Amino acid sequence: GAVVSQHPSWVICKSGTSVKIECRSLDFQATTMFWYRQFPKQSLMLMATSNEGSKATYEQGVEKDKFLINHASLTLSTLTVTSAHPEDSSFYICSARGGHDTEAFFGQGTRLTVV
Amino acid sequence: GQNIDQPTEMTATEGAIVQINCTYQTSGFNGLFWYQQHAGEAPTFLSYNVLDGLEEKGRFSSFLSRSKGYSYLLLKELQMKDSASYLCAVMDSNYQLIWGAGTKLIIKP
């Protein structure tokens, strides 16, 4: 299958700082990228959907100003957690797909711990 | 509302066969996916069904009945490494993925 690379795999940051997570599609053009978070023993929760060159669509309850998503190219999307707090500690996962009716491939995930 | 149901947990024996069911009610349908997720890792793609019937891929098979809003994932010749959560997801009319809560599969020797 196609490869989606997510970086970093884990990060520890201080409360109040910002953290950027990158998601790259390595061997295909990702017209759509998705950002999820997952709390322990729970299912994936979609945070936002981004299409290349346009603003991300956020799910209800997700703060746009706190979770900044940029999808500037067909191979790269970034999620920036601004002014992180301990409650933002979670597993963040991106996925990417090339077309509407194709499967989505997942990045490795990023475990964020805010101390 | 949109809803995906799958059992929370299942237990099976190494070498046996297990079937994980998924029922769905969504706004439109553009395909159903099964993903495998090991603890602490991101999900990996297993299968995609958009037409009725059975899709076989090695030890794993996936079945879909659109009229019944039903799918199952069949795992044969179970191995210990198959212990994982199995996620069912449906793509709705807006091409958004609606996720089930996942089925935790425990394999015993």
Short mmCIF file of C-alpha atoms in Angstrom, two decimals:
data_model
loop_
_atom_site.label_atom_id
_atom_site.label_comp_id
_atom_site.label_asym_id
_atom_site.label_seq_id
_atom_site.Cartn_x
_atom_site.Cartn_y
_atom_site.Cartn_z
CA GLY A 1 0.00 0.00 0.00
CA ALA A 2 0.86 3.65 -0.17
CA VAL A 3 3.12 5.19 2.46
CA VAL A 4 2.20 8.03 4.78
CA SER A 5 4.94 9.32 7.02
CA GLN A 6 4.11 11.18 10.22
CA HIS A 7 6.69 13.01 12.29
CA PRO A 8 7.54 13.09 15.12
CA SER A 9 6.50 9.71 16.55
CA TRP A 10 6.42 11.13 20.03
CA VAL A 11 6.95 14.50 21.63
CA ILE A 12 7.00 15.87 25.14
CA CYS A 13 6.42 19.58 25.54
CA LYS A 14 5.86 22.08 28.30
CA SER A 15 2.45 23.50 28.98
CA GLY A 16 1.89 26.70 27.02
CA THR A 17 4.20 25.85 24.13
CA SER A 18 3.22 24.88 20.59
CA VAL A 19 3.91 21.63 18.79
CA LYS A 20 3.88 20.96 15.06
CA ILE A 21 3.15 17.51 13.63
CA GLU A 22 3.88 16.74 9.98
CA CYS A 23 2.11 14.27 7.74
CA ARG A 24 3.56 13.40 4.35
CA SER A 25 2.33 11.13 1.59
CA LEU A 26 5.52 9.67 0.16
CA ASP A 27 4.43 7.96 -3.04
CA PHE A 28 1.09 9.46 -3.99
CA GLN A 29 -0.65 12.80 -4.12
CA ALA A 30 -3.01 13.23 -1.22
CA THR A 31 -5.96 15.35 -2.22
CA THR A 32 -7.47 14.91 1.22
CA MET A 33 -5.84 14.50 4.59
CA PHE A 34 -7.54 13.73 7.87
CA TRP A 35 -6.41 14.40 11.40
CA TYR A 36 -7.59 12.21 14.27
CA ARG A 37 -6.93 11.97 17.95
CA GLN A 38 -7.32 8.87 19.99
CA PHE A 39 -7.56 8.58 23.75
CA PRO A 40 -6.52 5.31 25.39
CA LYS A 41 -8.88 2.43 24.68
CA GLN A 42 -11.14 4.61 22.56
CA SER A 43 -11.86 4.80 18.86
CA LEU A 44 -10.46 7.33 16.47
CA MET A 45 -12.05 10.74 16.71
CA LEU A 46 -11.92 12.87 13.59
CA MET A 47 -10.68 16.37 14.31
CA ALA A 48 -10.61 17.91 10.85
CA THR A 49 -10.50 17.23 7.14
CA SER A 50 -8.24 19.21 4.87
CA ASN A 51 -8.16 19.45 1.10
CA GLU A 52 -5.05 20.73 -0.60
CA GLY A 53 -5.11 24.47 -1.06
CA SER A 54 -8.24 25.13 0.96
CA LYS A 55 -9.10 25.69 4.60
CA ALA A 56 -9.62 22.70 6.82
CA THR A 57 -13.10 21.64 7.87
CA TYR A 58 -13.20 21.10 11.61
CA GLU A 59 -15.51 18.76 13.45
CA GLN A 60 -17.88 20.14 16.03
CA GLY A 61 -16.14 20.84 19.31
CA VAL A 62 -12.65 21.12 17.84
CA GLU A 63 -11.11 24.55 18.32
CA LYS A 64 -9.78 25.93 15.04
CA ASP A 65 -7.47 28.41 16.73
CA LYS A 66 -5.97 25.77 18.94
CA PHE A 67 -5.43 23.07 16.33
CA LEU A 68 -4.05 24.80 13.25
CA ILE A 69 -4.05 22.70 10.11
CA ASN A 70 -2.19 23.58 6.96
CA HIS A 71 -2.37 21.56 3.75
CA ALA A 72 -0.19 23.61 1.46
CA SER A 73 0.79 20.88 -0.97
CA LEU A 74 -0.47 17.55 -2.26
CA THR A 75 2.06 15.70 -0.15
CA LEU A 76 2.20 17.61 3.12
CA SER A 77 -0.21 18.58 5.86
CA THR A 78 0.70 19.92 9.28
CA LEU A 79 -1.15 20.07 12.57
CA THR A 80 0.02 22.62 15.10
CA VAL A 81 -1.23 22.31 18.66
CA THR A 82 -0.96 25.84 20.00
CA SER A 83 -0.57 26.71 23.66
CA ALA A 84 -0.68 23.06 24.60
CA HIS A 85 -2.14 21.95 27.91
CA PRO A 86 -1.96 18.58 29.70
CA GLU A 87 -5.48 17.72 28.50
CA ASP A 88 -4.16 17.89 24.93
CA SER A 89 -1.98 14.88 25.66
CA SER A 90 -3.16 12.21 23.26
CA PHE A 91 -2.28 10.08 20.26
CA TYR A 92 -2.65 12.10 17.06
CA ILE A 93 -2.95 10.26 13.76
CA CYS A 94 -3.11 11.55 10.22
CA SER A 95 -4.39 9.75 7.19
CA ALA A 96 -4.31 10.60 3.53
CA ARG A 97 -6.09 9.49 0.41
CA GLY A 98 -5.66 10.23 -3.24
CA GLY A 99 -9.27 10.26 -4.33
CA HIS A 100 -12.83 10.15 -3.00
CA ASP A 101 -13.33 6.43 -3.38
CA THR A 102 -9.93 5.16 -2.38
CA GLU A 103 -8.81 3.86 0.96
CA ALA A 104 -7.08 6.14 3.39
CA PHE A 105 -3.58 5.31 4.52
CA PHE A 106 -2.45 6.19 7.99
CA GLY A 107 0.68 7.76 9.35
CA GLN A 108 2.43 6.10 12.27
CA GLY A 109 0.83 8.45 14.78
CA THR A 110 2.32 10.96 17.20
CA ARG A 111 2.09 10.53 20.94
CA LEU A 112 1.96 13.98 22.50
CA THR A 113 2.58 14.42 26.19
CA VAL A 114 2.18 17.88 27.67
CA VAL A 115 3.78 18.37 31.05
CA GLY B 1 -27.87 10.02 13.05
CA GLN B 2 -25.04 7.93 11.78
CA ASN B 3 -24.13 4.80 13.65
CA ILE B 4 -21.66 1.95 13.37
CA ASP B 5 -22.01 -1.03 15.72
CA GLN B 6 -19.49 -3.75 16.35
CA PRO B 7 -18.85 -5.94 19.40
CA THR B 8 -16.55 -4.46 22.02
CA GLU B 9 -14.47 -7.55 22.59
CA MET B 10 -14.11 -11.10 21.30
CA THR B 11 -11.95 -14.02 22.33
CA ALA B 12 -10.79 -16.84 20.07
CA THR B 13 -8.26 -19.66 20.08
CA GLU B 14 -5.06 -19.80 18.07
CA GLY B 15 -5.62 -21.71 14.83
CA ALA B 16 -9.39 -21.17 14.88
CA ILE B 17 -11.68 -18.92 12.84
CA VAL B 18 -13.39 -15.77 14.09
CA GLN B 19 -16.00 -13.50 12.52
CA ILE B 20 -16.30 -9.87 13.57
CA ASN B 21 -19.60 -8.27 12.63
CA CYS B 22 -20.34 -4.66 11.83
CA THR B 23 -23.73 -3.08 11.25
CA TYR B 24 -24.17 0.46 10.06
CA GLN B 25 -26.70 3.22 9.50
CA THR B 26 -25.24 6.13 7.59
CA SER B 27 -26.21 8.99 5.33
CA GLY B 28 -25.39 7.34 2.05
CA PHE B 29 -22.77 4.72 1.39
CA ASN B 30 -19.55 4.87 -0.56
CA GLY B 31 -17.79 1.83 0.79
CA LEU B 32 -16.86 0.04 4.00
CA PHE B 33 -13.36 -0.38 5.36
CA TRP B 34 -11.77 -2.69 7.87
CA TYR B 35 -8.62 -1.64 9.69
CA GLN B 36 -6.40 -3.45 12.18
CA GLN B 37 -4.90 -1.53 15.05
CA HIS B 38 -2.34 -2.92 17.47
CA ALA B 39 -2.12 -1.22 20.85
CA GLY B 40 -0.20 2.04 20.67
CA GLU B 41 0.04 1.99 16.89
CA ALA B 42 -1.85 3.63 14.04
CA PRO B 43 -4.44 1.58 12.15
CA THR B 44 -3.44 -0.37 9.06
CA PHE B 45 -5.75 -1.00 6.12
CA LEU B 46 -7.18 -4.51 5.73
CA SER B 47 -10.01 -4.34 3.22
CA TYR B 48 -12.47 -2.21 1.27
CA ASN B 49 -15.92 -3.36 0.13
CA VAL B 50 -18.25 -1.30 -2.00
CA LEU B 51 -20.21 -4.08 -3.75
CA ASP B 52 -22.12 -6.91 -2.10
CA GLY B 53 -20.27 -10.12 -1.60
CA LEU B 54 -17.13 -11.62 -0.21
CA GLU B 55 -13.63 -10.30 -0.76
CA GLU B 56 -10.87 -12.73 0.15
CA LYS B 57 -7.32 -11.70 0.89
CA GLY B 58 -5.19 -14.46 2.33
CA ARG B 59 -6.31 -15.39 5.84
CA PHE B 60 -8.65 -12.40 5.97
CA SER B 61 -11.98 -12.07 4.17
CA SER B 62 -14.57 -9.30 4.29
CA PHE B 63 -18.24 -9.54 3.41
CA LEU B 64 -20.76 -6.83 2.63
CA SER B 65 -24.54 -6.70 2.33
CA ARG B 66 -25.64 -3.17 1.52
CA SER B 67 -29.35 -3.99 1.77
CA LYS B 68 -28.85 -5.20 5.34
CA GLY B 69 -26.32 -2.56 6.34
CA TYR B 70 -24.04 -5.36 7.43
CA SER B 71 -20.45 -6.46 7.05
CA TYR B 72 -18.19 -8.98 8.65
CA LEU B 73 -14.47 -9.58 8.79
CA LEU B 74 -13.48 -13.23 8.83
CA LEU B 75 -10.07 -14.23 10.16
CA LYS B 76 -8.89 -17.79 9.55
CA GLU B 77 -6.01 -19.80 11.04
CA LEU B 78 -5.69 -17.30 13.84
CA GLN B 79 -2.23 -16.41 15.04
CA MET B 80 -1.20 -14.73 18.26
CA LYS B 81 -0.14 -11.66 16.29
CA ASP B 82 -3.76 -11.19 15.21
CA SER B 83 -4.53 -9.95 18.72
CA ALA B 84 -5.52 -6.36 18.01
CA SER B 85 -8.48 -4.05 17.66
CA TYR B 86 -10.41 -4.27 14.40
CA LEU B 87 -12.10 -1.10 13.26
CA CYS B 88 -15.04 -0.93 10.89
CA ALA B 89 -15.51 2.37 9.04
CA VAL B 90 -18.12 3.46 6.49
CA MET B 91 -17.68 6.21 3.93
CA ASP B 92 -20.85 8.24 3.75
CA SER B 93 -22.34 10.27 0.91
CA ASN B 94 -19.93 13.13 1.64
CA TYR B 95 -17.00 10.75 1.46
CA GLN B 96 -16.41 11.12 5.18
CA LEU B 97 -15.33 8.09 7.18
CA ILE B 98 -17.63 7.16 10.05
CA TRP B 99 -15.81 4.95 12.55
CA GLY B 100 -17.01 2.14 14.74
CA ALA B 101 -15.60 1.91 18.25
CA GLY B 102 -13.53 -1.12 17.34
CA THR B 103 -13.56 -4.76 18.41
CA LYS B 104 -10.75 -5.92 20.63
CA LEU B 105 -9.78 -9.44 19.59
CA ILE B 106 -7.99 -11.57 22.15
CA ILE B 107 -6.28 -14.71 20.90
CA LYS B 108 -5.59 -17.48 23.40
CA PRO B 109 -3.10 -20.33 22.87
#
